[in-house]
CSV table of C-alpha atoms in Angstrom, one decimal:
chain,number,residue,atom,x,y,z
A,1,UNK,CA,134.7,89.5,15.2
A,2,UNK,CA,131.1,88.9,16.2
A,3,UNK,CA,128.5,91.7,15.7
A,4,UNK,CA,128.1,92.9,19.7
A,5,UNK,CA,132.5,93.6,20.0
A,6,UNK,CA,132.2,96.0,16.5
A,7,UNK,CA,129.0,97.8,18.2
A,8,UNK,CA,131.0,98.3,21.4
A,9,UNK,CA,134.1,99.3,20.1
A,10,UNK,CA,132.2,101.8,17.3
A,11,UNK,CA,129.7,103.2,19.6
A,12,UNK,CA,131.0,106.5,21.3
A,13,UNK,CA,128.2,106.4,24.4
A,14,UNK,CA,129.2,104.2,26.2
A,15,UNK,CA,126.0,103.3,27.6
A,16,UNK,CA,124.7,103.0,23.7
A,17,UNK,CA,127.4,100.7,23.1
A,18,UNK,CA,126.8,98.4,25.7
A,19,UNK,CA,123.2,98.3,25.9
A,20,UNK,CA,122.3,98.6,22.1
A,21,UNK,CA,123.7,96.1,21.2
A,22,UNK,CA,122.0,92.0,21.4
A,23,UNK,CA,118.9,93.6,21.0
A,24,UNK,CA,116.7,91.4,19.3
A,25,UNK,CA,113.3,91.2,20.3
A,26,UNK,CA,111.9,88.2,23.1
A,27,UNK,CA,113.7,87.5,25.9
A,28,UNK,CA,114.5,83.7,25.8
A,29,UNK,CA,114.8,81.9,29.0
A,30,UNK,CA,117.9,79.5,29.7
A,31,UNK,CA,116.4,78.6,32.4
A,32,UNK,CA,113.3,76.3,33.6
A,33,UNK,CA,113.6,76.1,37.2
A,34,UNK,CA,114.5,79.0,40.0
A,35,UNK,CA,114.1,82.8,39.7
A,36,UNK,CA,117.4,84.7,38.9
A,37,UNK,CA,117.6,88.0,40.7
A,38,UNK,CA,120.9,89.9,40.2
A,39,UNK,CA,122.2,93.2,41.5
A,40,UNK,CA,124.3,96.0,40.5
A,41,UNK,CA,126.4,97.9,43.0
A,42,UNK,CA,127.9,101.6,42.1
A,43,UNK,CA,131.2,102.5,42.4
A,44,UNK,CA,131.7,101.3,46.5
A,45,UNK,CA,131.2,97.8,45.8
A,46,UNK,CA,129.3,94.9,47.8
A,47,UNK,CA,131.4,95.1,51.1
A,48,UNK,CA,131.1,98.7,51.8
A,49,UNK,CA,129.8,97.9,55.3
A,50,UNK,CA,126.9,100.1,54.0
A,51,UNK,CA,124.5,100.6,51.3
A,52,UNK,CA,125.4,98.2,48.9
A,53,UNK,CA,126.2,95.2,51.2
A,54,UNK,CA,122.4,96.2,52.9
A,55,UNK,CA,120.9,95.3,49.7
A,56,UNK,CA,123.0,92.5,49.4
A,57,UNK,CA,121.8,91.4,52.5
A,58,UNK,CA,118.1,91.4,51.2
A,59,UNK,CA,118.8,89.4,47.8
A,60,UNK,CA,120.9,86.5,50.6
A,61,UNK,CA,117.6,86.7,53.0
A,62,UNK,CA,115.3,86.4,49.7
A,63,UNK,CA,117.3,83.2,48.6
A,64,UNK,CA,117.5,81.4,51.5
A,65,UNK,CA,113.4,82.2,52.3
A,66,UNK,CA,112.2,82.3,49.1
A,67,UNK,CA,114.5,79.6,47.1
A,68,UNK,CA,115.5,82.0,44.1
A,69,UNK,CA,119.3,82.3,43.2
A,70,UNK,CA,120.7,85.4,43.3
A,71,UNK,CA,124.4,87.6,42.5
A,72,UNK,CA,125.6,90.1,41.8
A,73,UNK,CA,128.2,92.3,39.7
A,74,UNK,CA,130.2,95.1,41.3
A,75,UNK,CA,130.9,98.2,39.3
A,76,UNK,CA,134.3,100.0,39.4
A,77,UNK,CA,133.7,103.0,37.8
A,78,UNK,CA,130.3,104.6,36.4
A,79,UNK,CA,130.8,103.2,32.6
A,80,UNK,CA,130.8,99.9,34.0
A,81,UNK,CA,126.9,99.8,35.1
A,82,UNK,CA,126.0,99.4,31.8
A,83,UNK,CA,127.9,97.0,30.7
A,84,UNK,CA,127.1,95.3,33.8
A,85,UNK,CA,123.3,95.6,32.4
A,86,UNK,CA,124.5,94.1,29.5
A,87,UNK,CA,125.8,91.2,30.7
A,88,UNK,CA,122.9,90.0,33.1
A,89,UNK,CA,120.3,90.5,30.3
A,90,UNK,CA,122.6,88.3,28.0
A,91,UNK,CA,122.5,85.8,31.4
A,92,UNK,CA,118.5,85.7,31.2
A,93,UNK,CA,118.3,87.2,34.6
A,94,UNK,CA,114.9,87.3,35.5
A,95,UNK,CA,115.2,90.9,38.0
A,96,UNK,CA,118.1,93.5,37.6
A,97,UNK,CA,118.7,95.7,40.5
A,98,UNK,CA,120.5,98.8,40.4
A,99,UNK,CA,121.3,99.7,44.0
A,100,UNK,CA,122.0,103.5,43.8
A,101,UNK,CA,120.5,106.8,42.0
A,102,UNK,CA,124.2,106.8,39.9
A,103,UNK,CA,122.4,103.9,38.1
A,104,UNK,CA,119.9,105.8,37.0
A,105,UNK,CA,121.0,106.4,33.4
A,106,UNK,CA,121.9,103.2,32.7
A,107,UNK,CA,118.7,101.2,33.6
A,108,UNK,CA,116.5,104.2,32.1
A,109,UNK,CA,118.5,103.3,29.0
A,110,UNK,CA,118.6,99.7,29.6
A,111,UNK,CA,114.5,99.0,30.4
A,112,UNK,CA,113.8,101.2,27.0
A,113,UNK,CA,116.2,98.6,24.8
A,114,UNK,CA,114.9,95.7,26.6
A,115,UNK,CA,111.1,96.1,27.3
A,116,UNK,CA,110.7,92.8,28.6
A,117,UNK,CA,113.6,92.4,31.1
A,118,UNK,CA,112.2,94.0,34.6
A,119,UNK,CA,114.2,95.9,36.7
A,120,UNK,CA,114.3,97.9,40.3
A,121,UNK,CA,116.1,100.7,40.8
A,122,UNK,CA,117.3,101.8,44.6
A,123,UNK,CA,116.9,105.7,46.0
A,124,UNK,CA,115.5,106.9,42.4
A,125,UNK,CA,112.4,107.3,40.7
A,126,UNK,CA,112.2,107.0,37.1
A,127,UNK,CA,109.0,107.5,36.3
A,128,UNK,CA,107.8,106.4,32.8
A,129,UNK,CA,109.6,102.7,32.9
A,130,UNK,CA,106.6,100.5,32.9
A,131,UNK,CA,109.3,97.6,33.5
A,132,UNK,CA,111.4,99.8,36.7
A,133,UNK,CA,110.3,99.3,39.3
A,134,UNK,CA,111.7,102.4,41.8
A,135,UNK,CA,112.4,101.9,45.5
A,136,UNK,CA,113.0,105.1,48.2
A,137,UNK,CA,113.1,105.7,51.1
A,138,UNK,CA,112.6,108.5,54.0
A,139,UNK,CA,116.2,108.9,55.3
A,140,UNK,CA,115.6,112.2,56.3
A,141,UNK,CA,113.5,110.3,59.3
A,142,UNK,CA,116.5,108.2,60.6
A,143,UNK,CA,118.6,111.0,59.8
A,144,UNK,CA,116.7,113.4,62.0
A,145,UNK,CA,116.6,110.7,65.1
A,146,UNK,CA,120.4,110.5,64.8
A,147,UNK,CA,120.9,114.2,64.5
A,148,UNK,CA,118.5,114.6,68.2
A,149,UNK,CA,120.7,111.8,69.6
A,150,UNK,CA,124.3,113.6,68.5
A,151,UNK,CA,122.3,117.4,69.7
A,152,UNK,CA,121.5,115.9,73.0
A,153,UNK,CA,124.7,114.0,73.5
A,154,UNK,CA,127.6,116.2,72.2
A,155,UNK,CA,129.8,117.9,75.0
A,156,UNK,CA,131.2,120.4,72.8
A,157,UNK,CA,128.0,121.9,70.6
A,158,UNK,CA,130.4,120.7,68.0
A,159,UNK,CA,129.5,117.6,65.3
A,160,UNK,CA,130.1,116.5,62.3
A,161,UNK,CA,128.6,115.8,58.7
A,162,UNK,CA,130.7,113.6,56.2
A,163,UNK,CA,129.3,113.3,52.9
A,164,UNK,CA,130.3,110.8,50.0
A,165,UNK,CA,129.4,112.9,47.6
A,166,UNK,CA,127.0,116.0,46.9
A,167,UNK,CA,123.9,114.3,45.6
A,168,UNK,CA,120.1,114.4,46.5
A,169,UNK,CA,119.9,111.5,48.4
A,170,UNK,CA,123.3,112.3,50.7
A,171,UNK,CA,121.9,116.1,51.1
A,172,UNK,CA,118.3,113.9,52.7
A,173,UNK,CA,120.8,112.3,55.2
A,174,UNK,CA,123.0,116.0,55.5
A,175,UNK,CA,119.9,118.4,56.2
A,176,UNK,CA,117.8,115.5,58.3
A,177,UNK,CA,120.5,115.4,60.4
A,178,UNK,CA,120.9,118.9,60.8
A,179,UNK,CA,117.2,119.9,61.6
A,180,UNK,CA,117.5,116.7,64.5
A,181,UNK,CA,120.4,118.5,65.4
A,182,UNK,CA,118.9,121.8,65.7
A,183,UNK,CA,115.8,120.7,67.4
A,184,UNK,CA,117.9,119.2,70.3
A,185,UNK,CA,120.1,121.8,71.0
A,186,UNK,CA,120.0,125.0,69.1
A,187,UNK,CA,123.6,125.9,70.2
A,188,UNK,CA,125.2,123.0,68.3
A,189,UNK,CA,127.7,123.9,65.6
A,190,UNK,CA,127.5,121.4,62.6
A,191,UNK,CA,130.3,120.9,60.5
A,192,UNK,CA,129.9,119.9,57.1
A,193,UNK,CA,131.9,118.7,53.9
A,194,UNK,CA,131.7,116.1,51.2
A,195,UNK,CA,134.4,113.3,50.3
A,196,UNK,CA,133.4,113.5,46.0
A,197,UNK,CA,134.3,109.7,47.0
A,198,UNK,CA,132.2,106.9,48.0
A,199,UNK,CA,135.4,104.6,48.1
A,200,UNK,CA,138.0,106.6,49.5
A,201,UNK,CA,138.6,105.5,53.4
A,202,UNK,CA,141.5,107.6,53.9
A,203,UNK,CA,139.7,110.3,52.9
A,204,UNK,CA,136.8,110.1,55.1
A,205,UNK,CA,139.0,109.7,58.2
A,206,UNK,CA,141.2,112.5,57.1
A,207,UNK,CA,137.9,115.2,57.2
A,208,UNK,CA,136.9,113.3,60.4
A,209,UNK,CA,140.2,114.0,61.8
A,210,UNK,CA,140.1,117.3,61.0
A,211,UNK,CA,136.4,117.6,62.3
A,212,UNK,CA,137.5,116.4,65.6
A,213,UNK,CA,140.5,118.9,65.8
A,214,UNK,CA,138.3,121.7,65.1
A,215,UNK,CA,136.1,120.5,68.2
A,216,UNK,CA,133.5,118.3,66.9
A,217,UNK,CA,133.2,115.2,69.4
A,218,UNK,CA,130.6,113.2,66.7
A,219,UNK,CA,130.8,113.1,63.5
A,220,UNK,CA,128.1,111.0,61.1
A,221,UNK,CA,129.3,110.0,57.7
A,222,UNK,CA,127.0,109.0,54.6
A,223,UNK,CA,129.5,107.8,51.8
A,224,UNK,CA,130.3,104.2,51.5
A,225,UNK,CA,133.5,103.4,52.6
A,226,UNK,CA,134.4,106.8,53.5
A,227,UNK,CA,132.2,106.3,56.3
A,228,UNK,CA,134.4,103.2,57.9
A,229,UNK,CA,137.3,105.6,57.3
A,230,UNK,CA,135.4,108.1,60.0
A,231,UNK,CA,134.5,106.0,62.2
A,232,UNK,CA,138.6,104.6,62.4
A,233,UNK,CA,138.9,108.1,63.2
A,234,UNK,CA,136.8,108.5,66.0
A,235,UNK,CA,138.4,105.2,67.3
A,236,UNK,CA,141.5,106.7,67.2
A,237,UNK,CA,140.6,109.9,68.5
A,238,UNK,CA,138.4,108.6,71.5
A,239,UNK,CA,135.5,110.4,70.1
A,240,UNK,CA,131.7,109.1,68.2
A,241,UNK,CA,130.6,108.4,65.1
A,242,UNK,CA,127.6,108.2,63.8
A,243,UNK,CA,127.0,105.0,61.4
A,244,UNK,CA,124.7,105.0,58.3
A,245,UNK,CA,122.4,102.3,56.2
A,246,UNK,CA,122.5,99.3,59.1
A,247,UNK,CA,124.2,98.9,61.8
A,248,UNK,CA,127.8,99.6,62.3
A,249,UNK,CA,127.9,99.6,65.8
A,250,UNK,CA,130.3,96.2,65.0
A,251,UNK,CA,133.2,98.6,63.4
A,252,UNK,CA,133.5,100.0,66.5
A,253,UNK,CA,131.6,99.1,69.8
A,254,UNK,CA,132.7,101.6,72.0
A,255,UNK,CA,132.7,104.5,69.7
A,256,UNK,CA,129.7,104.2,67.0
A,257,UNK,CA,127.2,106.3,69.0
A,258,UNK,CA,124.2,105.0,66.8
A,259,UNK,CA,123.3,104.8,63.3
A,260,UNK,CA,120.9,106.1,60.8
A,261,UNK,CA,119.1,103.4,59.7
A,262,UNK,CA,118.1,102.6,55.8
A,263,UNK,CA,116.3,99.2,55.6
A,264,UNK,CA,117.8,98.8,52.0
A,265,UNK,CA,117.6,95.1,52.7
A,266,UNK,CA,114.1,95.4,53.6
A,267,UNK,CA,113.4,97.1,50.5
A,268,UNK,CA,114.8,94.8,48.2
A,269,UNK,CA,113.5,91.8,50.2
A,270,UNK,CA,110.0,93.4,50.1
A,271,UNK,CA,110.2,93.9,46.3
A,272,UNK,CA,111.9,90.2,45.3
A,273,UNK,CA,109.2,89.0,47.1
A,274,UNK,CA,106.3,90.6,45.0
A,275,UNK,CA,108.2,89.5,41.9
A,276,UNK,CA,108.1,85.7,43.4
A,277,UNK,CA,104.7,86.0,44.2
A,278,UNK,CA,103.4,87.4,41.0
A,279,UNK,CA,102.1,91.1,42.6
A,280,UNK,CA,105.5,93.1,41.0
A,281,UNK,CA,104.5,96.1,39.2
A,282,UNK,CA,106.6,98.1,37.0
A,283,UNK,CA,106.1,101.6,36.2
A,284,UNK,CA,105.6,102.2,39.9
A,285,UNK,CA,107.5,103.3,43.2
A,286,UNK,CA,107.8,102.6,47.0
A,287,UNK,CA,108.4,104.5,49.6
A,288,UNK,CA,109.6,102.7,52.9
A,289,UNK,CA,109.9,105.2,56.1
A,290,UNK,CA,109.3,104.9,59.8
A,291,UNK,CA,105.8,103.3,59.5
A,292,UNK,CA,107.4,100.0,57.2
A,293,UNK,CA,110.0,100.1,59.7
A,294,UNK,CA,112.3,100.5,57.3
A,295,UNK,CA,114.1,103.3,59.1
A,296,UNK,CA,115.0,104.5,62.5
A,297,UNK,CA,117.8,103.8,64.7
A,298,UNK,CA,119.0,100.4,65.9
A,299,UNK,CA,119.0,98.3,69.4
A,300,UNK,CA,122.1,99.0,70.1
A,301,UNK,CA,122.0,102.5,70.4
A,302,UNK,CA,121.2,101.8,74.3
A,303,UNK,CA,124.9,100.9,74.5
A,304,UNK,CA,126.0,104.2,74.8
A,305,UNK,CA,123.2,106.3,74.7
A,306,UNK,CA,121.2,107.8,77.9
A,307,UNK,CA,117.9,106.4,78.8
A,308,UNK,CA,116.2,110.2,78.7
A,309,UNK,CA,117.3,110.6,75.2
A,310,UNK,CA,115.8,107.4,74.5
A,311,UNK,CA,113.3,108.4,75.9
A,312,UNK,CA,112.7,111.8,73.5
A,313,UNK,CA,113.6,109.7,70.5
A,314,UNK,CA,111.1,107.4,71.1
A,315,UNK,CA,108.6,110.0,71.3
A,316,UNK,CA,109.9,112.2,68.2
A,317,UNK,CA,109.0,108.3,66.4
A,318,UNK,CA,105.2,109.2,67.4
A,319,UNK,CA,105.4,112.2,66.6
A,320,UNK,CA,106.8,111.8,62.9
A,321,UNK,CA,104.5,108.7,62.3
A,322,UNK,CA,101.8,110.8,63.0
A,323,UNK,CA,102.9,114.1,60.6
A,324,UNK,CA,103.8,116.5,63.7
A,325,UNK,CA,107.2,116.8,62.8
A,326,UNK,CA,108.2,117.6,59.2
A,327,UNK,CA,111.6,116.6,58.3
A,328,UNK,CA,113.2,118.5,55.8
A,329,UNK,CA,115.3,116.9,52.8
A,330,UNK,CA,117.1,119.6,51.4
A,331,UNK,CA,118.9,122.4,51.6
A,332,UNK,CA,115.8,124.6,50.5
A,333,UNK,CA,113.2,123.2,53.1
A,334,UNK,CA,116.2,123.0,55.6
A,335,UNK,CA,116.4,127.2,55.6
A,336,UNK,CA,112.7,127.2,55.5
A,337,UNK,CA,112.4,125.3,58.9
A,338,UNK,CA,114.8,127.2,60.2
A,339,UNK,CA,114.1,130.6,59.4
């Protein structure tokens, strides 16, 4: 039995075990011609019409512009990410991406047992990691611009928030919305409950269901595949939903009101490109928001929204670029605005 399976099997971290583990010193190249660039998606996996299939995106767009090769390795469940890191550093990738802030462990872990391998990390900053290189972004901005849109549209002063699960970057999404919301139309009634899944479709179109029974008429969901669950829902129940990440008006043309965009794509693009051009710099982080246009709302939002509310939202996109509107990101600065 070689060295690395008695580590793994003797190790009780798991993320010990599978990093520690074919550490020895210089990274040797197997390679002598294109860039490798690999990503690691969490728990909802590539095609979860969402966050993970964004970035995705971004790593397809950089090979085809920018002639690198590129995959990537899905992760079941949360011990697999870094075993996942494991297994691209053995593969000489040149760039690990971990798309999510559940990564976050694992490629802390992993950039301290392999100083030389260069990583990104999506919607987390790890500060300290001269070789992570950290990519955010303002959701709170698109989130806002989606909660005006449901404010001014809803008939019933009733809509819905669907979280994947409770975690800083859903509650940016959960209290952006909720302050566009409230700006809109201050008699609105938002609903609110996580999914603790970002897999789960049944779930998310259970809640939704229920969200629509108790009177909400749009309901926005940030969680993955929970999200396509909702908007099966709203099909179903002749009601909106409110997509997240890109566009999802294609799950459901006549019922996805809009959707809160988060140019993860653009992101990863952005940051592959640096890396092929030589300017990628570890130990730093990016922040992409309305002025990259790396957020907002997409074209299609015209389908079935009203010219005036196009109209305000387009104005609320001056007024945010140029700091007259501060959107809050959590609960705490949510109650402050509000107070």
């Amino acid at each position: 039995m070689t060295f690395k399976k008695l580590a793994t099997l003797a190790m009780a971290t798991v993320v010990s075990a599978s990093l520690l583990v074919g550490c020895s010193g210089s990274k040797e190249s197997a390679k002598d011609d294109k860039i490798t660039v690999a990503m690691i998606t969490d728990v909802a996996g590539v095609n979860d019409q969402s966050f993970n299939q964004s970035a995705w995106e971004g790593l397809q767009r950089a090979e085809k512009e920018l002639g690198i090769e590129v995959k990537y390795l899905e992760s079941k469940q949360d011990s697999d990410y870094a075993t996942n890191i494991e297994t691209l550093v053995d593969e000489n990738v040149d760039l690990i991406l971990g798309v999510g802030m559940k990564l976050a462990d694992a490629i802390k872990e992993g950039a301290e047992l392999y100083p030389e391998q260069n990583f990104v990390l999506v919607d987390k900053e790890l500060k300290d990691a001269s070789n992570v290189k950290s990519i955010l972004f303002k959701a709170e901005e698109s989130a806002y611009l989606a909660g005006l849109i449901a404010g001014k549209t809803t008939k019933t002063n009733n809509v819905g928030f669907i979280g994947g699960m409770e975690l800083p970057v859903i509650d940016t999404f959960k209290y952006g919305f909720m302050a566009g919301v409230k700006a809109a139309n201050p008699d609105a009634k938002v609903q609110s409950q996580y999914a603790n899944s970002f897999t789960d479709q049944a779930k998310g179109k259970a809640i939704a269901n229920q969200m629509y029974s108790n009177g909400a008429d749009i309901v926005f969901t940030c969680g993955g595949d929970v999200g396509t669950g909702a908007i099966e829902a709203a099909k179903e129940n002749g009601k909106y939903a409110i997509g997240v990440d890109r566009d999802q008006s294609d799950l459901a043309p006549e019922n996805v009101l809009t959707s809160a965009i988060k140019r993860v794509d653009a992101g990863v693009f952005e940051t592959v490109k640096s890396y092929v051009n030589g300017t990628f710099e570890g130990g730093t982080t990016t922040t992409y928001g309305l002025e990259e246009n790396a957020v907002g709302v997409p074209d299609t939002t015209k389908n079935l929204v009203s010219q005036d509310i196009l109209d305000l939202v387009e104005e609320t996109i001056t007024k945010l670029k140029n700091k007259e509107i501060t959107v809050p990101k959590n609960e705490e600065e949510y109650n402050a605005m509000v107070k």
